[in-house]
Amino acid sequence: MWHDCLVCGDTISNHICYRCMQDEVENWLGNRNPLYISSVRRAGEFFTSYYREGAYCVMCGEDLNVCGKCYCFAVHKSIRKNRILASEFLDFAASKGFMLSPIKGVLNLQG
């Protein structure tokens, strides 16, 4: 069953929760630029207020409420002052499948 993201309303095509994505991003940042880890954690805290039962992460089993694109947008926004790191993050997120093609819409990372 497909569920919609509680932030953008797009269909969640990647059933990995923001918590699991955040763990991966923090590990990646630890090797690139650990100074940004606290910024990424603050970005992830925003999503704790969104809750839904019935959709679960395939990795940890926790509730799934936010799509990867919205999570990646928040991370990108929190690190975009470092243009090289922000660009590398987009490549990393795409390689992990966090930003699968949207089913209903497109998220603009320029904003």
GROMACS .gro file of N, CA and C in nm:
model
  333
    1MET      N    1   0.084  -0.118   0.000
    1MET     CA    2   0.000   0.000   0.000
    1MET      C    3   0.089   0.125   0.000
    2TRP      N    4   0.054   0.222  -0.081
    2TRP     CA    5   0.128   0.347  -0.092
    2TRP      C    6   0.070   0.449   0.003
    3HIS      N    7   0.155   0.522   0.070
    3HIS     CA    8   0.112   0.627   0.161
    3HIS      C    9   0.167   0.761   0.114
    4ASP      N   10   0.096   0.866   0.151
    4ASP     CA   11   0.139   1.000   0.113
    4ASP      C   12   0.223   1.063   0.222
    5CYS      N   13   0.320   1.142   0.180
    5CYS     CA   14   0.405   1.219   0.271
    5CYS      C   15   0.319   1.323   0.343
    6LEU      N   16   0.336   1.334   0.473
    6LEU     CA   17   0.259   1.431   0.551
    6LEU      C   18   0.310   1.573   0.533
    7VAL      N   19   0.423   1.591   0.467
    7VAL     CA   20   0.477   1.726   0.443
    7VAL      C   21   0.433   1.776   0.306
    8CYS      N   22   0.464   1.700   0.200
    8CYS     CA   23   0.438   1.749   0.063
    8CYS      C   24   0.316   1.685  -0.002
    9GLY      N   25   0.267   1.576   0.052
    9GLY     CA   26   0.151   1.508  -0.005
    9GLY      C   27   0.185   1.413  -0.118
   10ASP      N   28   0.312   1.404  -0.156
   10ASP     CA   29   0.354   1.312  -0.262
   10ASP      C   30   0.350   1.169  -0.208
   11THR      N   31   0.338   1.073  -0.298
   11THR     CA   32   0.339   0.933  -0.258
   11THR      C   33   0.480   0.894  -0.215
   12ILE      N   34   0.490   0.827  -0.101
   12ILE     CA   35   0.620   0.782  -0.051
   12ILE      C   36   0.658   0.656  -0.129
   13SER      N   37   0.756   0.671  -0.218
   13SER     CA   38   0.796   0.559  -0.303
   13SER      C   39   0.914   0.482  -0.245
   14ASN      N   40   0.981   0.539  -0.148
   14ASN     CA   41   1.093   0.474  -0.082
   14ASN      C   42   1.054   0.455   0.065
   15HIS      N   43   1.032   0.334   0.105
   15HIS     CA   44   0.980   0.308   0.240
   15HIS      C   45   1.090   0.300   0.345
   16ILE      N   46   1.172   0.405   0.350
   16ILE     CA   47   1.275   0.419   0.452
   16ILE      C   48   1.245   0.547   0.529
   17CYS      N   49   1.236   0.538   0.661
   17CYS     CA   50   1.199   0.654   0.742
   17CYS      C   51   1.314   0.754   0.751
   18TYR      N   52   1.279   0.875   0.789
   18TYR     CA   53   1.381   0.980   0.799
   18TYR      C   54   1.486   0.946   0.905
   19ARG      N   55   1.450   0.869   1.007
   19ARG     CA   56   1.546   0.833   1.112
   19ARG      C   57   1.659   0.746   1.055
   20CYS      N   58   1.620   0.648   0.973
   20CYS     CA   59   1.721   0.561   0.911
   20CYS      C   60   1.804   0.639   0.810
   21MET      N   61   1.738   0.727   0.734
   21MET     CA   62   1.813   0.811   0.641
   21MET      C   63   1.910   0.900   0.718
   22GLN      N   64   1.863   0.953   0.830
   22GLN     CA   65   1.948   1.042   0.910
   22GLN      C   66   2.071   0.969   0.962
   23ASP      N   67   2.055   0.845   1.004
   23ASP     CA   68   2.171   0.766   1.048
   23ASP      C   69   2.274   0.754   0.936
   24GLU      N   70   2.226   0.726   0.816
   24GLU     CA   71   2.316   0.714   0.700
   24GLU      C   72   2.384   0.848   0.669
   25VAL      N   73   2.307   0.956   0.675
   25VAL     CA   74   2.362   1.089   0.645
   25VAL      C   75   2.466   1.128   0.750
   26GLU      N   76   2.438   1.100   0.877
   26GLU     CA   77   2.534   1.134   0.982
   26GLU      C   78   2.664   1.055   0.965
   27ASN      N   79   2.654   0.928   0.928
   27ASN     CA   80   2.775   0.849   0.902
   27ASN      C   81   2.853   0.909   0.785
   28TRP      N   82   2.782   0.946   0.681
   28TRP     CA   83   2.846   1.006   0.564
   28TRP      C   84   2.913   1.139   0.601
   29LEU      N   85   2.841   1.223   0.676
   29LEU     CA   86   2.896   1.353   0.717
   29LEU      C   87   3.016   1.336   0.809
   30GLY      N   88   3.014   1.233   0.892
   30GLY     CA   89   3.127   1.208   0.982
   30GLY      C   90   3.257   1.192   0.906
   31ASN      N   91   3.248   1.140   0.785
   31ASN     CA   92   3.367   1.123   0.700
   31ASN      C   93   3.396   1.245   0.614
   32ARG      N   94   3.299   1.333   0.598
   32ARG     CA   95   3.315   1.450   0.510
   32ARG      C   96   3.339   1.578   0.589
   33ASN      N   97   3.243   1.612   0.674
   33ASN     CA   98   3.251   1.737   0.750
   33ASN      C   99   3.163   1.725   0.874
   34PRO      N  100   3.218   1.671   0.984
   34PRO     CA  101   3.139   1.646   1.105
   34PRO      C  102   3.076   1.772   1.166
   35LEU      N  103   3.125   1.889   1.130
   35LEU     CA  104   3.069   2.013   1.186
   35LEU      C  105   2.922   2.031   1.151
   36TYR      N  106   2.875   1.968   1.045
   36TYR     CA  107   2.737   1.984   1.000
   36TYR      C  108   2.641   1.882   1.061
   37ILE      N  109   2.690   1.788   1.137
   37ILE     CA  110   2.603   1.684   1.194
   37ILE      C  111   2.495   1.745   1.282
   38SER      N  112   2.529   1.842   1.365
   38SER     CA  113   2.427   1.903   1.452
   38SER      C  114   2.321   1.976   1.370
   39SER      N  115   2.358   2.037   1.259
   39SER     CA  116   2.260   2.104   1.172
   39SER      C  117   2.164   2.002   1.112
   40VAL      N  118   2.217   1.888   1.071
   40VAL     CA  119   2.134   1.782   1.014
   40VAL      C  120   2.041   1.725   1.119
   41ARG      N  121   2.089   1.710   1.242
   41ARG     CA  122   2.002   1.661   1.350
   41ARG      C  123   1.887   1.757   1.375
   42ARG      N  124   1.917   1.887   1.375
   42ARG     CA  125   1.810   1.987   1.394
   42ARG      C  126   1.709   1.980   1.280
   43ALA      N  127   1.757   1.959   1.159
   43ALA     CA  128   1.666   1.947   1.044
   43ALA      C  129   1.574   1.826   1.062
   44GLY      N  130   1.629   1.715   1.111
   44GLY     CA  131   1.549   1.594   1.132
   44GLY      C  132   1.448   1.608   1.244
   45GLU      N  133   1.478   1.691   1.344
   45GLU     CA  134   1.386   1.710   1.457
   45GLU      C  135   1.252   1.767   1.412
   46PHE      N  136   1.253   1.842   1.303
   46PHE     CA  137   1.129   1.898   1.250
   46PHE      C  138   1.026   1.789   1.220
   47PHE      N  139   1.073   1.674   1.174
   47PHE     CA  140   0.982   1.568   1.131
   47PHE      C  141   0.924   1.486   1.245
   48THR      N  142   0.973   1.504   1.367
   48THR     CA  143   0.920   1.426   1.479
   48THR      C  144   0.775   1.462   1.510
   49SER      N  145   0.731   1.579   1.467
   49SER     CA  146   0.593   1.620   1.494
   49SER      C  147   0.493   1.554   1.399
   50TYR      N  148   0.541   1.491   1.293
   50TYR     CA  149   0.453   1.424   1.198
   50TYR      C  150   0.441   1.277   1.236
   51TYR      N  151   0.316   1.231   1.255
   51TYR     CA  152   0.296   1.093   1.299
   51TYR      C  153   0.181   1.030   1.222
   52ARG      N  154   0.199   0.906   1.184
   52ARG     CA  155   0.093   0.830   1.118
   52ARG      C  156   0.115   0.682   1.148
   53GLU      N  157   0.008   0.612   1.171
   53GLU     CA  158   0.016   0.467   1.187
   53GLU      C  159  -0.023   0.401   1.055
   54GLY      N  160   0.030   0.285   1.031
   54GLY     CA  161  -0.010   0.209   0.913
   54GLY      C  162   0.095   0.201   0.805
   55ALA      N  163   0.191   0.288   0.807
   55ALA     CA  164   0.302   0.283   0.711
   55ALA      C  165   0.429   0.269   0.793
   56TYR      N  166   0.511   0.172   0.756
   56TYR     CA  167   0.628   0.142   0.838
   56TYR      C  168   0.756   0.132   0.755
   57CYS      N  169   0.864   0.171   0.816
   57CYS     CA  170   0.997   0.167   0.754
   57CYS      C  171   1.039   0.021   0.733
   58VAL      N  172   1.093  -0.009   0.616
   58VAL     CA  173   1.138  -0.145   0.587
   58VAL      C  174   1.268  -0.180   0.660
   59MET      N  175   1.337  -0.080   0.712
   59MET     CA  176   1.464  -0.106   0.780
   59MET      C  177   1.447  -0.123   0.930
   60CYS      N  178   1.369  -0.034   0.993
   60CYS     CA  179   1.360  -0.036   1.140
   60CYS      C  180   1.220  -0.067   1.192
   61GLY      N  181   1.118  -0.060   1.107
   61GLY     CA  182   0.982  -0.089   1.149
   61GLY      C  183   0.909   0.028   1.213
   62GLU      N  184   0.976   0.142   1.226
   62GLU     CA  185   0.911   0.261   1.284
   62GLU      C  186   0.813   0.320   1.184
   63ASP      N  187   0.728   0.412   1.233
   63ASP     CA  188   0.629   0.474   1.146
   63ASP      C  189   0.697   0.552   1.033
   64LEU      N  190   0.632   0.552   0.920
   64LEU     CA  191   0.681   0.617   0.799
   64LEU      C  192   0.586   0.731   0.766
   65ASN      N  193   0.636   0.854   0.776
   65ASN     CA  194   0.546   0.967   0.762
   65ASN      C  195   0.595   1.074   0.667
   66VAL      N  196   0.721   1.072   0.633
   66VAL     CA  197   0.782   1.176   0.551
   66VAL      C  198   0.861   1.110   0.438
   67CYS      N  199   0.846   1.163   0.318
   67CYS     CA  200   0.919   1.105   0.204
   67CYS      C  201   1.066   1.144   0.208
   68GLY      N  202   1.145   1.068   0.136
   68GLY     CA  203   1.288   1.094   0.129
   68GLY      C  204   1.320   1.229   0.068
   69LYS      N  205   1.239   1.272  -0.027
   69LYS     CA  206   1.265   1.401  -0.091
   69LYS      C  207   1.252   1.515   0.009
   70CYS      N  208   1.150   1.511   0.095
   70CYS     CA  209   1.133   1.617   0.196
   70CYS      C  210   1.246   1.614   0.297
   71TYR      N  211   1.286   1.494   0.338
   71TYR     CA  212   1.398   1.484   0.431
   71TYR      C  213   1.525   1.538   0.366
   72CYS      N  214   1.551   1.498   0.243
   72CYS     CA  215   1.672   1.544   0.173
   72CYS      C  216   1.670   1.694   0.150
   73PHE      N  217   1.553   1.748   0.123
   73PHE     CA  218   1.540   1.894   0.107
   73PHE      C  219   1.583   1.963   0.237
   74ALA      N  220   1.536   1.912   0.351
   74ALA     CA  221   1.571   1.972   0.480
   74ALA      C  222   1.721   1.962   0.507
   75VAL      N  223   1.780   1.848   0.477
   75VAL     CA  224   1.924   1.831   0.496
   75VAL      C  225   2.001   1.925   0.404
   76HIS      N  226   1.962   1.927   0.278
   76HIS     CA  227   2.030   2.014   0.180
   76HIS      C  228   2.024   2.159   0.225
   77LYS      N  229   1.908   2.200   0.273
   77LYS     CA  230   1.891   2.338   0.320
   77LYS      C  231   1.983   2.367   0.439
   78SER      N  232   2.003   2.267   0.525
   78SER     CA  233   2.085   2.289   0.645
   78SER      C  234   2.235   2.292   0.615
   79ILE      N  235   2.276   2.240   0.500
   79ILE     CA  236   2.420   2.237   0.469
   79ILE      C  237   2.454   2.319   0.344
   80ARG      N  238   2.360   2.387   0.286
   80ARG     CA  239   2.384   2.451   0.156
   80ARG      C  240   2.482   2.568   0.158
   81LYS      N  241   2.518   2.618   0.276
   81LYS     CA  242   2.621   2.722   0.281
   81LYS      C  243   2.754   2.670   0.230
   82ASN      N  244   2.774   2.540   0.246
   82ASN     CA  245   2.892   2.474   0.191
   82ASN      C  246   2.850   2.410   0.058
   83ARG      N  247   2.867   2.483  -0.050
   83ARG     CA  248   2.816   2.440  -0.180
   83ARG      C  249   2.872   2.305  -0.226
   84ILE      N  250   2.998   2.282  -0.200
   84ILE     CA  251   3.058   2.155  -0.241
   84ILE      C  252   2.996   2.040  -0.163
   85LEU      N  253   2.984   2.056  -0.032
   85LEU     CA  254   2.923   1.953   0.052
   85LEU      C  255   2.778   1.930   0.012
   86ALA      N  256   2.704   2.037  -0.014
   86ALA     CA  257   2.564   2.025  -0.053
   86ALA      C  258   2.551   1.948  -0.185
   87SER      N  259   2.639   1.976  -0.278
   87SER     CA  260   2.637   1.904  -0.405
   87SER      C  261   2.672   1.757  -0.386
   88GLU      N  262   2.773   1.730  -0.304
   88GLU     CA  263   2.811   1.592  -0.274
   88GLU      C  264   2.697   1.519  -0.203
   89PHE      N  265   2.624   1.591  -0.118
   89PHE     CA  266   2.511   1.529  -0.048
   89PHE      C  267   2.405   1.482  -0.147
   90LEU      N  268   2.374   1.563  -0.246
   90LEU     CA  269   2.273   1.523  -0.345
   90LEU      C  270   2.316   1.396  -0.418
   91ASP      N  271   2.445   1.387  -0.451
   91ASP     CA  272   2.496   1.265  -0.514
   91ASP      C  273   2.484   1.146  -0.419
   92PHE      N  274   2.520   1.167  -0.292
   92PHE     CA  275   2.512   1.062  -0.191
   92PHE      C  276   2.367   1.015  -0.174
   93ALA      N  277   2.275   1.110  -0.158
   93ALA     CA  278   2.133   1.076  -0.137
   93ALA      C  279   2.077   1.000  -0.257
   94ALA      N  280   2.114   1.041  -0.377
   94ALA     CA  281   2.067   0.971  -0.497
   94ALA      C  282   2.125   0.830  -0.502
   95SER      N  283   2.251   0.814  -0.464
   95SER     CA  284   2.314   0.682  -0.467
   95SER      C  285   2.252   0.586  -0.366
   96LYS      N  286   2.198   0.641  -0.258
   96LYS     CA  287   2.132   0.559  -0.155
   96LYS      C  288   1.985   0.533  -0.187
   97GLY      N  289   1.932   0.600  -0.290
   97GLY     CA  290   1.792   0.583  -0.326
   97GLY      C  291   1.697   0.664  -0.240
   98PHE      N  292   1.750   0.763  -0.168
   98PHE     CA  293   1.665   0.845  -0.081
   98PHE      C  294   1.572   0.936  -0.160
   99MET      N  295   1.613   0.970  -0.282
   99MET     CA  296   1.535   1.066  -0.360
   99MET      C  297   1.483   0.999  -0.487
  100LEU      N  298   1.406   0.894  -0.470
  100LEU     CA  299   1.348   0.826  -0.585
  100LEU      C  300   1.255   0.920  -0.658
  101SER      N  301   1.232   0.892  -0.784
  101SER     CA  302   1.145   0.978  -0.865
  101SER      C  303   1.009   0.993  -0.799
  102PRO      N  304   0.958   1.116  -0.793
  102PRO     CA  305   0.828   1.137  -0.735
  102PRO      C  306   0.719   1.076  -0.822
  103ILE      N  307   0.612   1.036  -0.758
  103ILE     CA  308   0.501   0.979  -0.831
  103ILE      C  309   0.399   1.087  -0.867
  104LYS      N  310   0.380   1.185  -0.779
  104LYS     CA  311   0.281   1.289  -0.804
  104LYS      C  312   0.340   1.425  -0.835
  105GLY      N  313   0.463   1.453  -0.796
  105GLY     CA  314   0.515   1.588  -0.814
  105GLY      C  315   0.666   1.593  -0.812
  106VAL      N  316   0.717   1.713  -0.816
  106VAL     CA  317   0.861   1.734  -0.817
  106VAL      C  318   0.896   1.830  -0.705
  107LEU      N  319   1.003   1.801  -0.632
  107LEU     CA  320   1.049   1.890  -0.526
  107LEU      C  321   1.166   1.971  -0.579
  108ASN      N  322   1.158   2.101  -0.567
  108ASN     CA  323   1.262   2.191  -0.616
  108ASN      C  324   1.361   2.218  -0.504
  109LEU      N  325   1.485   2.173  -0.519
  109LEU     CA  326   1.586   2.192  -0.416
  109LEU      C  327   1.650   2.329  -0.422
  110GLN      N  328   1.609   2.414  -0.512
  110GLN     CA  329   1.663   2.548  -0.522
  110GLN      C  330   1.611   2.637  -0.410
  111GLY      N  331   1.491   2.611  -0.357
  111GLY     CA  332   1.421   2.695  -0.261
  111GLY      C  333   1.478   2.709  -0.134
   0.00000   0.00000   0.00000
